[in-house]
Coordinates of C-alpha atoms in Angstrom, one line a residue:
Chain A
M1 CA 0.0 0.0 0.0
K2 CA 1.1 3.6 -0.6
Y3 CA 3.0 5.2 2.2
L4 CA 3.8 1.8 3.7
N5 CA 5.9 0.0 1.0
E6 CA 8.1 3.1 0.3
F7 CA 9.0 3.4 4.0
R8 CA 10.0 -0.3 4.2
D9 CA 12.6 -0.3 1.5
G10 CA 15.5 -2.6 2.6
E11 CA 18.2 -0.9 0.5
L12 CA 17.3 2.6 1.8
A13 CA 17.3 1.1 5.3
Q14 CA 20.9 -0.1 4.8
K15 CA 21.8 3.3 3.5
L16 CA 20.3 5.0 6.6
A17 CA 22.0 2.5 8.9
A18 CA 25.4 3.2 7.2
E19 CA 24.8 6.9 7.7
I20 CA 24.1 6.4 11.4
K21 CA 27.2 4.2 11.7
H22 CA 29.2 7.0 10.0
L23 CA 27.9 9.6 12.5
T24 CA 28.4 7.6 15.6
T25 CA 31.7 8.0 17.6
R26 CA 30.6 6.7 21.0
H27 CA 27.8 5.0 23.1
W28 CA 24.4 6.7 23.1
A29 CA 21.3 5.5 24.9
I30 CA 18.1 6.5 23.1
M31 CA 14.6 5.8 24.3
E32 CA 11.8 5.1 21.9
V33 CA 8.8 6.2 23.9
C34 CA 6.1 4.3 22.1
G35 CA 5.4 0.6 22.2
G36 CA 4.4 0.7 18.5
Q37 CA 8.0 1.7 17.7
T38 CA 9.4 -1.0 20.0
H39 CA 7.4 -3.5 18.1
S40 CA 8.7 -2.1 14.7
I41 CA 12.3 -2.1 16.0
I42 CA 12.2 -5.7 17.2
R43 CA 10.1 -7.1 14.4
N44 CA 12.3 -5.5 11.7
G45 CA 15.6 -6.1 13.5
I46 CA 16.4 -2.4 13.4
D47 CA 18.4 -2.6 16.6
Q48 CA 20.6 -5.3 14.9
L49 CA 21.2 -2.9 11.9
L50 CA 22.6 -0.2 14.1
P51 CA 26.2 0.1 15.2
P52 CA 26.8 -1.5 18.6
E53 CA 27.3 1.9 20.2
I54 CA 23.7 2.8 19.8
E55 CA 21.5 1.4 22.5
L56 CA 17.8 1.5 22.2
I57 CA 15.9 1.7 25.5
H58 CA 12.2 0.7 25.3
G59 CA 9.9 3.2 26.9
P60 CA 6.6 3.1 28.7
G61 CA 4.4 4.0 25.7
C62 CA 2.2 0.9 25.8
P63 CA -1.3 1.9 27.1
V64 CA -2.3 -1.7 28.0
C65 CA 1.0 -2.1 29.9
V66 CA 0.8 1.0 32.0
T67 CA -2.8 0.6 33.1
P68 CA -2.6 -0.1 36.8
L69 CA -3.6 -3.5 38.2
E70 CA -6.0 -1.7 40.4
M71 CA -7.8 -0.3 37.4
I72 CA -8.0 -3.9 35.9
D73 CA -9.6 -5.0 39.2
K74 CA -12.1 -2.2 39.0
A75 CA -12.9 -3.3 35.4
L76 CA -13.4 -6.9 36.6
A77 CA -15.7 -5.8 39.4
I78 CA -17.9 -3.7 37.1
A79 CA -17.9 -6.4 34.3
A80 CA -19.1 -9.0 36.8
L81 CA -22.2 -7.0 37.7
P82 CA -25.6 -8.2 36.3
N83 CA -27.2 -5.8 33.9
V84 CA -23.8 -4.5 32.7
I85 CA -22.4 -4.8 29.2
F86 CA -18.6 -4.2 29.5
C87 CA -16.9 -3.1 26.3
S88 CA -13.2 -2.9 25.8
F89 CA -10.4 -3.0 23.2
G90 CA -9.4 -6.6 22.6
D91 CA -6.0 -6.6 24.2
M92 CA -7.3 -5.7 27.6
L93 CA -9.2 -8.9 28.0
R94 CA -6.2 -11.1 28.7
V95 CA -4.4 -8.7 31.1
P96 CA -4.3 -10.4 34.4
G97 CA -6.0 -8.6 37.4
S98 CA -5.3 -9.8 41.0
S99 CA -7.2 -13.0 40.6
K100 CA -8.6 -13.2 37.0
D101 CA -9.0 -11.4 33.7
L102 CA -11.9 -10.1 31.7
F103 CA -12.0 -13.3 29.6
T104 CA -12.7 -15.3 32.8
I105 CA -15.5 -12.9 33.7
K106 CA -16.9 -13.5 30.2
S107 CA -16.6 -17.3 30.6
E108 CA -18.4 -17.0 34.0
G109 CA -21.3 -15.4 32.2
G110 CA -20.4 -11.7 32.3
D111 CA -21.4 -9.7 29.2
V112 CA -17.9 -8.6 28.0
R113 CA -17.6 -7.4 24.5
I114 CA -14.7 -6.5 22.3
V115 CA -15.2 -3.3 20.2
Y116 CA -12.9 -1.8 17.6
S117 CA -14.0 1.8 18.2
P118 CA -15.4 3.4 21.4
L119 CA -18.3 4.7 19.2
D120 CA -19.3 1.0 18.9
A121 CA -19.9 1.0 22.6
V122 CA -22.1 4.1 22.4
K123 CA -24.1 2.3 19.7
I124 CA -24.5 -0.8 22.0
A125 CA -25.8 1.6 24.7
R126 CA -28.3 3.1 22.3
E127 CA -29.5 -0.4 21.4
N128 CA -29.7 -1.7 25.0
P129 CA -31.5 1.1 26.9
D130 CA -32.3 -1.3 29.8
K131 CA -28.5 -2.2 30.3
Q132 CA -25.6 -0.2 31.7
V133 CA -22.9 -0.1 29.0
V134 CA -19.4 0.7 30.3
F135 CA -16.4 1.3 28.0
F136 CA -12.8 0.7 29.3
G137 CA -11.2 4.0 28.1
I138 CA -7.5 3.6 28.3
G139 CA -4.6 4.9 26.4
F140 CA -2.3 7.8 25.5
E141 CA -3.1 10.9 23.5
T142 CA -3.8 8.7 20.5
T143 CA -6.9 7.0 21.8
A144 CA -8.1 10.0 23.8
P145 CA -9.8 11.7 20.8
A146 CA -11.8 8.5 20.2
N147 CA -12.7 8.0 23.8
G148 CA -13.4 11.7 24.2
M149 CA -15.7 11.7 21.2
A150 CA -17.6 8.7 22.6
V151 CA -18.4 10.5 25.8
F152 CA -19.2 13.7 23.9
V153 CA -21.6 11.9 21.6
A154 CA -23.2 10.0 24.5
K155 CA -23.9 13.3 26.3
Q156 CA -25.2 14.9 23.1
Q157 CA -27.6 12.0 22.6
G158 CA -28.7 12.1 26.3
L159 CA -27.6 8.5 27.0
K160 CA -28.1 7.8 30.7
N161 CA -26.8 4.2 30.4
F162 CA -23.3 4.8 29.0
S163 CA -20.2 5.5 31.1
M164 CA -16.5 5.1 30.8
L165 CA -13.8 3.6 33.1
I166 CA -10.9 5.9 32.4
S167 CA -7.2 5.3 32.7
H168 CA -5.7 7.9 30.4
V169 CA -2.0 8.8 30.5
L170 CA 0.2 11.5 28.8
V171 CA 3.6 11.3 27.2
P172 CA 5.3 14.6 28.3
P173 CA 5.0 14.0 32.1
A174 CA 6.4 10.5 31.5
I175 CA 9.5 12.0 29.8
Q176 CA 9.8 14.3 32.7
A177 CA 9.5 11.4 35.2
I178 CA 12.2 9.4 33.3
M179 CA 14.6 12.3 33.1
T180 CA 14.3 13.0 36.8
S181 CA 14.6 9.4 37.9
P182 CA 17.9 8.7 39.8
T183 CA 18.5 5.6 37.7
N184 CA 18.0 7.3 34.4
R185 CA 20.4 6.5 31.5
V186 CA 18.3 8.0 28.6
Q187 CA 20.2 10.6 26.6
A188 CA 17.6 11.3 23.9
F189 CA 14.0 10.5 23.0
L190 CA 12.2 9.3 19.9
A191 CA 8.9 11.0 20.5
A192 CA 5.8 9.0 19.5
G193 CA 4.7 10.1 16.0
H194 CA 1.0 9.6 16.3
V195 CA 0.8 11.1 19.8
C196 CA 2.2 14.2 18.1
S197 CA -0.2 13.9 15.2
V198 CA -2.9 14.7 17.8
M199 CA -1.1 17.0 20.3
G200 CA 1.6 18.5 18.0
Y201 CA 5.0 18.9 19.5
W202 CA 4.8 22.4 21.0
Q203 CA 4.9 20.8 24.4
Y204 CA 8.3 19.4 24.0
P205 CA 10.8 22.3 23.6
P206 CA 10.7 23.1 27.4
L207 CA 11.6 19.5 28.1
A208 CA 14.5 19.5 25.6
D209 CA 15.8 22.7 27.1
Q210 CA 15.3 21.8 30.8
F211 CA 17.1 18.4 30.5
Q212 CA 19.3 19.2 27.5
V213 CA 17.9 16.1 25.8
P214 CA 17.3 15.8 22.0
I215 CA 13.7 14.9 21.2
V216 CA 12.9 13.7 17.7
V217 CA 9.3 13.1 16.6
T218 CA 9.5 9.7 14.9
G219 CA 7.2 7.5 12.8
F220 CA 6.7 3.8 12.8
E221 CA 7.9 2.3 9.5
P222 CA 11.4 1.0 9.5
L223 CA 12.8 3.9 7.5
D224 CA 10.9 6.4 9.8
V225 CA 12.5 4.8 12.9
L226 CA 16.0 4.8 11.3
E227 CA 15.6 8.5 10.2
G228 CA 14.5 9.4 13.8
I229 CA 17.6 7.7 15.1
R230 CA 19.8 9.3 12.5
R231 CA 18.6 12.8 13.4
T232 CA 18.9 12.0 17.1
V233 CA 22.5 10.8 16.8
K234 CA 23.4 13.8 14.8
Q235 CA 22.2 16.1 17.6
L236 CA 23.9 14.0 20.3
E237 CA 27.3 14.0 18.5
A238 CA 27.0 17.7 18.0
G239 CA 26.2 18.3 21.6
E240 CA 22.8 19.8 20.7
A241 CA 19.4 19.3 22.3
F242 CA 16.4 20.5 20.4
V243 CA 13.0 19.2 19.2
D244 CA 13.1 17.9 15.6
N245 CA 10.4 16.4 13.4
A246 CA 11.4 13.3 11.5
Y247 CA 7.8 12.5 10.6
P248 CA 6.5 15.6 8.8
R249 CA 4.1 13.7 6.6
A250 CA 1.9 13.0 9.6
V251 CA 2.9 15.6 12.2
T252 CA 2.7 19.4 12.4
I253 CA 3.9 21.5 15.4
E254 CA 0.4 22.5 16.3
G255 CA -1.1 19.0 15.9
N256 CA -4.8 18.3 15.4
K257 CA -6.7 21.4 16.6
P258 CA -10.3 20.1 16.5
A259 CA -9.2 17.0 18.5
Q260 CA -7.4 19.2 21.1
K261 CA -10.5 21.4 21.4
L262 CA -12.7 18.4 22.2
L263 CA -10.1 16.9 24.5
G264 CA -10.0 20.2 26.4
E265 CA -13.7 20.1 26.9
V266 CA -14.2 16.5 27.9
F267 CA -11.1 15.8 29.9
E268 CA -9.0 17.6 32.6
V269 CA -5.4 16.8 33.6
S270 CA -5.1 14.8 36.8
D271 CA -2.5 12.6 38.7
R272 CA -2.4 9.1 37.4
A273 CA -0.9 5.8 38.6
W274 CA 1.2 4.0 36.0
R275 CA 1.5 0.2 36.4
G276 CA 4.9 -0.8 37.7
I277 CA 6.0 2.9 38.0
G278 CA 3.5 4.5 40.5
V279 CA 1.8 7.8 40.6
I280 CA 3.1 10.5 38.3
P281 CA 1.7 13.9 39.1
Q282 CA -0.4 15.5 36.4
S283 CA 0.3 12.7 34.1
G284 CA -3.1 11.8 32.8
W285 CA -6.7 12.8 32.1
R286 CA -10.0 12.3 33.9
L287 CA -13.4 13.5 32.8
S288 CA -14.0 17.2 33.3
Q289 CA -16.8 18.4 35.6
A290 CA -19.2 18.9 32.7
Y291 CA -18.8 15.2 31.8
G292 CA -18.4 13.8 35.3
D293 CA -21.7 12.0 35.1
F294 CA -20.2 9.6 32.6
D295 CA -17.5 8.4 35.0
A296 CA -17.9 4.7 35.6
E297 CA -15.8 4.7 38.8
S298 CA -18.3 6.9 40.6
R299 CA -21.4 5.4 39.0
F300 CA -20.5 1.9 40.1
D301 CA -18.7 2.8 43.4
V302 CA -15.5 1.0 42.7
S303 CA -13.2 3.8 43.7
G304 CA -12.5 2.0 47.0
I305 CA -10.7 -0.9 45.4
R306 CA -7.0 -1.0 46.3
T307 CA -4.6 -3.5 44.8
Q308 CA -0.9 -4.2 45.3
E309 CA 1.3 -5.0 42.3
S310 CA 2.9 -8.5 42.1
S311 CA 6.6 -8.6 43.0
L312 CA 7.4 -11.5 40.5
C313 CA 6.7 -9.3 37.5
R314 CA 9.4 -6.7 36.8
S315 CA 7.5 -4.8 34.1
G316 CA 8.0 -1.6 36.0
E317 CA 11.8 -1.8 35.3
V318 CA 11.1 -2.8 31.7
L319 CA 8.8 0.2 31.3
Q320 CA 11.4 2.6 32.7
G321 CA 14.1 1.1 30.5
T322 CA 16.3 -0.2 33.3
L323 CA 15.7 -3.9 32.4
K324 CA 15.5 -5.5 29.0
P325 CA 12.7 -8.0 28.8
N326 CA 15.0 -11.0 28.3
Q327 CA 17.0 -10.0 31.4
C328 CA 14.0 -10.7 33.6
P329 CA 14.3 -14.1 35.3
A330 CA 10.7 -15.0 34.6
F331 CA 10.9 -14.1 30.9
G332 CA 9.9 -17.1 28.7
K333 CA 9.7 -19.3 31.8
Q334 CA 6.9 -18.5 34.2
C335 CA 5.9 -15.6 32.0
T336 CA 4.9 -16.1 28.3
P337 CA 2.1 -14.6 26.2
R338 CA -0.1 -17.6 27.2
T339 CA 0.7 -17.2 30.9
P340 CA 1.5 -13.6 31.3
L341 CA 2.6 -12.3 34.7
G342 CA 2.2 -8.7 33.6
A343 CA 0.7 -6.6 30.8
T344 CA 4.0 -6.0 29.0
M345 CA 3.7 -9.7 27.9
V346 CA 0.1 -9.4 26.8
S347 CA -0.2 -6.3 24.6
S348 CA 0.9 -6.3 21.0
E349 CA 2.8 -3.1 21.9
G350 CA 4.4 -4.6 25.1
A351 CA 8.2 -4.9 25.0
C352 CA 8.1 -8.4 26.6
A353 CA 5.6 -9.7 24.0
A354 CA 7.7 -8.2 21.2
Y355 CA 10.9 -9.9 22.5
F356 CA 9.0 -13.2 23.0
N357 CA 7.2 -13.2 19.6
Y358 CA 10.3 -12.4 17.6
G359 CA 12.5 -14.8 19.4
R360 CA 14.8 -12.5 21.4
F361 CA 15.5 -15.0 24.2
E362 CA 19.1 -14.0 24.6
E363 CA 20.8 -10.7 24.6
A364 CA 22.4 -9.7 21.4
G365 CA 26.0 -9.1 21.7
Chain B
M1 CA -4.9 -1.5 19.8
C2 CA -2.8 1.6 19.9
L3 CA -1.2 1.1 16.4
G4 CA -2.0 3.8 13.9
V5 CA -2.7 2.4 10.4
P6 CA -2.6 4.4 7.2
G7 CA -5.5 4.0 4.8
Q8 CA -7.2 5.8 1.8
V9 CA -10.5 7.5 2.1
K10 CA -13.0 6.0 -0.2
Q11 CA -16.3 7.6 0.8
I12 CA -17.5 10.4 3.2
Y13 CA -20.9 10.6 4.7
E14 CA -22.8 11.7 7.9
A15 CA -24.2 9.3 10.4
N16 CA -26.1 10.5 13.5
G17 CA -24.7 14.0 12.9
T18 CA -21.1 12.8 12.9
R19 CA -18.7 13.0 9.9
M20 CA -17.9 9.4 9.0
G21 CA -16.3 7.6 6.0
K22 CA -15.1 4.3 4.5
V23 CA -11.3 3.9 4.6
N24 CA -9.4 1.3 2.7
F25 CA -6.5 -0.3 4.5
G26 CA -4.7 -2.3 1.8
G27 CA -7.9 -4.2 0.9
I28 CA -9.8 -4.1 4.2
V29 CA -12.5 -1.4 4.2
K30 CA -13.6 -0.1 7.6
E31 CA -15.9 2.6 8.8
V32 CA -14.0 5.5 10.4
C33 CA -14.9 8.7 12.1
L34 CA -13.5 11.7 10.2
A35 CA -14.8 14.4 12.5
Y36 CA -11.3 15.5 13.6
V37 CA -9.9 15.9 10.1
P38 CA -12.4 18.1 8.3
D39 CA -10.3 18.8 5.3
L40 CA -10.0 15.1 4.3
T41 CA -11.5 14.4 0.9
V42 CA -12.0 11.2 -1.1
G43 CA -8.7 9.8 -2.3
D44 CA -6.6 11.3 0.6
Y45 CA -4.5 9.1 2.8
T46 CA -5.0 9.3 6.6
I47 CA -3.7 7.6 9.7
V48 CA -6.4 5.9 11.8
H49 CA -6.4 5.0 15.5
V50 CA -9.2 2.9 17.0
G51 CA -11.7 4.0 14.3
F52 CA -10.7 7.6 14.2
A53 CA -8.8 9.5 11.5
L54 CA -6.2 11.6 13.3
T55 CA -4.2 13.2 10.5
K56 CA -4.0 13.6 6.8
I57 CA -0.8 12.3 5.3
D58 CA 0.9 15.1 3.6
E59 CA 1.8 13.8 0.2
A60 CA 4.4 16.5 -0.7
S61 CA 6.1 16.0 2.6
A62 CA 6.1 12.2 2.2
N63 CA 7.8 12.5 -1.2
E64 CA 10.3 15.0 0.1
T65 CA 11.3 12.6 2.9
L66 CA 11.7 9.7 0.4
K67 CA 13.8 11.9 -2.0
M68 CA 16.0 12.8 1.0
F69 CA 16.5 9.1 1.8
H70 CA 17.4 8.4 -1.8
D71 CA 19.9 11.3 -1.9
L72 CA 21.4 10.4 1.4
G73 CA 25.1 9.6 1.3
I74 CA 25.5 10.8 -2.2
L75 CA 27.9 13.5 -1.1
E76 CA 29.6 11.0 1.2
E77 CA 30.1 8.5 -1.6
E78 CA 31.6 11.3 -3.7
L79 CA 34.0 12.5 -1.1
N80 CA 34.9 9.2 0.6
P81 CA 34.2 6.3 -1.7
E82 CA 36.3 3.7 0.3
D83 CA 34.6 4.4 3.6
H84 CA 31.2 4.1 1.9
A85 CA 32.1 0.9 0.2
E86 CA 33.2 -0.6 3.5
S87 CA 30.0 0.3 5.3
Q88 CA 28.0 -1.3 2.4
L89 CA 30.0 -4.5 2.6
A90 CA 29.6 -4.9 6.3
P91 CA 25.9 -4.7 7.2
A92 CA 25.3 -5.1 10.9
C93 CA 22.4 -7.4 10.2
A94 CA 23.2 -10.6 8.4
V95 CA 19.7 -12.0 8.1
D96 CA 17.0 -10.6 5.8
P97 CA 16.9 -7.1 7.2
F98 CA 13.3 -6.6 6.3
G99 CA 11.3 -9.8 6.3
L100 CA 8.7 -7.1 5.9
S101 CA 9.2 -7.0 2.1
Q102 CA 6.9 -10.0 2.0
G103 CA 4.3 -8.3 4.2
A104 CA 4.6 -5.1 2.2
K105 CA 3.8 -7.0 -1.0
Q106 CA 0.6 -8.3 0.6
A107 CA -0.4 -4.9 1.8

């Protein structure tokens, strides 16, 4: 397909990799924030194309992975209620909660449905006026326009039986948290291209300035990722730190204004817990006051549920880039995609799943 | 779930007051909400996340990037042919660098 094939050209990829090799004089640790990029890197062997001095650290940008266990338990509690139709993106169904997952609830008779778009959940609510329809609204800035629109449309249509269980997180506060962590080794960021398609990249220059860290907006195809890395290495080698856009066909500095306008109306910034990391201040969204009636947490009174994370799963370290998936003692043993200990092994954007599915059982080197 | 997929707009219409459309993803056609990208017209390419078009792919900019990739290293080759030849002969990845070429053909 157009705009896919051209950006997957093997010869050009070799050329870009050679250029990166030519530019590189020393070790650099670069974090790709987004799980979609991690997936592309491992699937295409991009890390193996790079000179050994370039280390890619996989970031926390997998929405399924960072949704706290506690939120999964709340979802399970709501989904198990009679009279509730619980709708979710498919990859949340196998994420283990404290004792079970959404699939188990479904097999026990709960009405759990997979939808492609949150608008499908609104449609289900319209068609089932005697049921409470709840959508599990998780994600970064990329799914927020979809989730926001579902709530907006539900309010417009006066639907009293639709609500959303929200666990929305934001990229810039995560970059801030990583840079201020005492164990941080990240020297540059590949910013998530599609997050920037929505939000633009006007939020990033203060971060690049404050931490003297290059931030390069990067796409997802192999050539996009290599070009992001090339521009990043160029800055690092020159001792520069600014925001650059290596994905101009899909990203402008101002982003998608109509989406930002709706997000500003439906959501407000709030503190959020990240699975395996903990609470990051002002790092997510909750429904604004005007849309507060659509909050499933208060509608079903599950806000009291408190859950501790498992100590066997070290996904928190993986998400912060201090542990590679195949360095975890449980990787490929107690923890596989069929028997996941944590969400990073479940989601198609999870670093552990990418390593497992593409056979990265041993460290390259 | 959080992967953006490029597709081509085939049809635009209104449903329950919302701007919707049919988008072709390399053969699979899906209904997509177009409300956030009002300037999309039939034939345009867009990136879709969970049923929502988020951005219009800028054709001129895509071509510019591709041209830049093609031109990359030309100056280098000119000025330092030996170094360039060496880097070509020693790819870091011995296996098929892009098993994707197969997937790309299907797409």
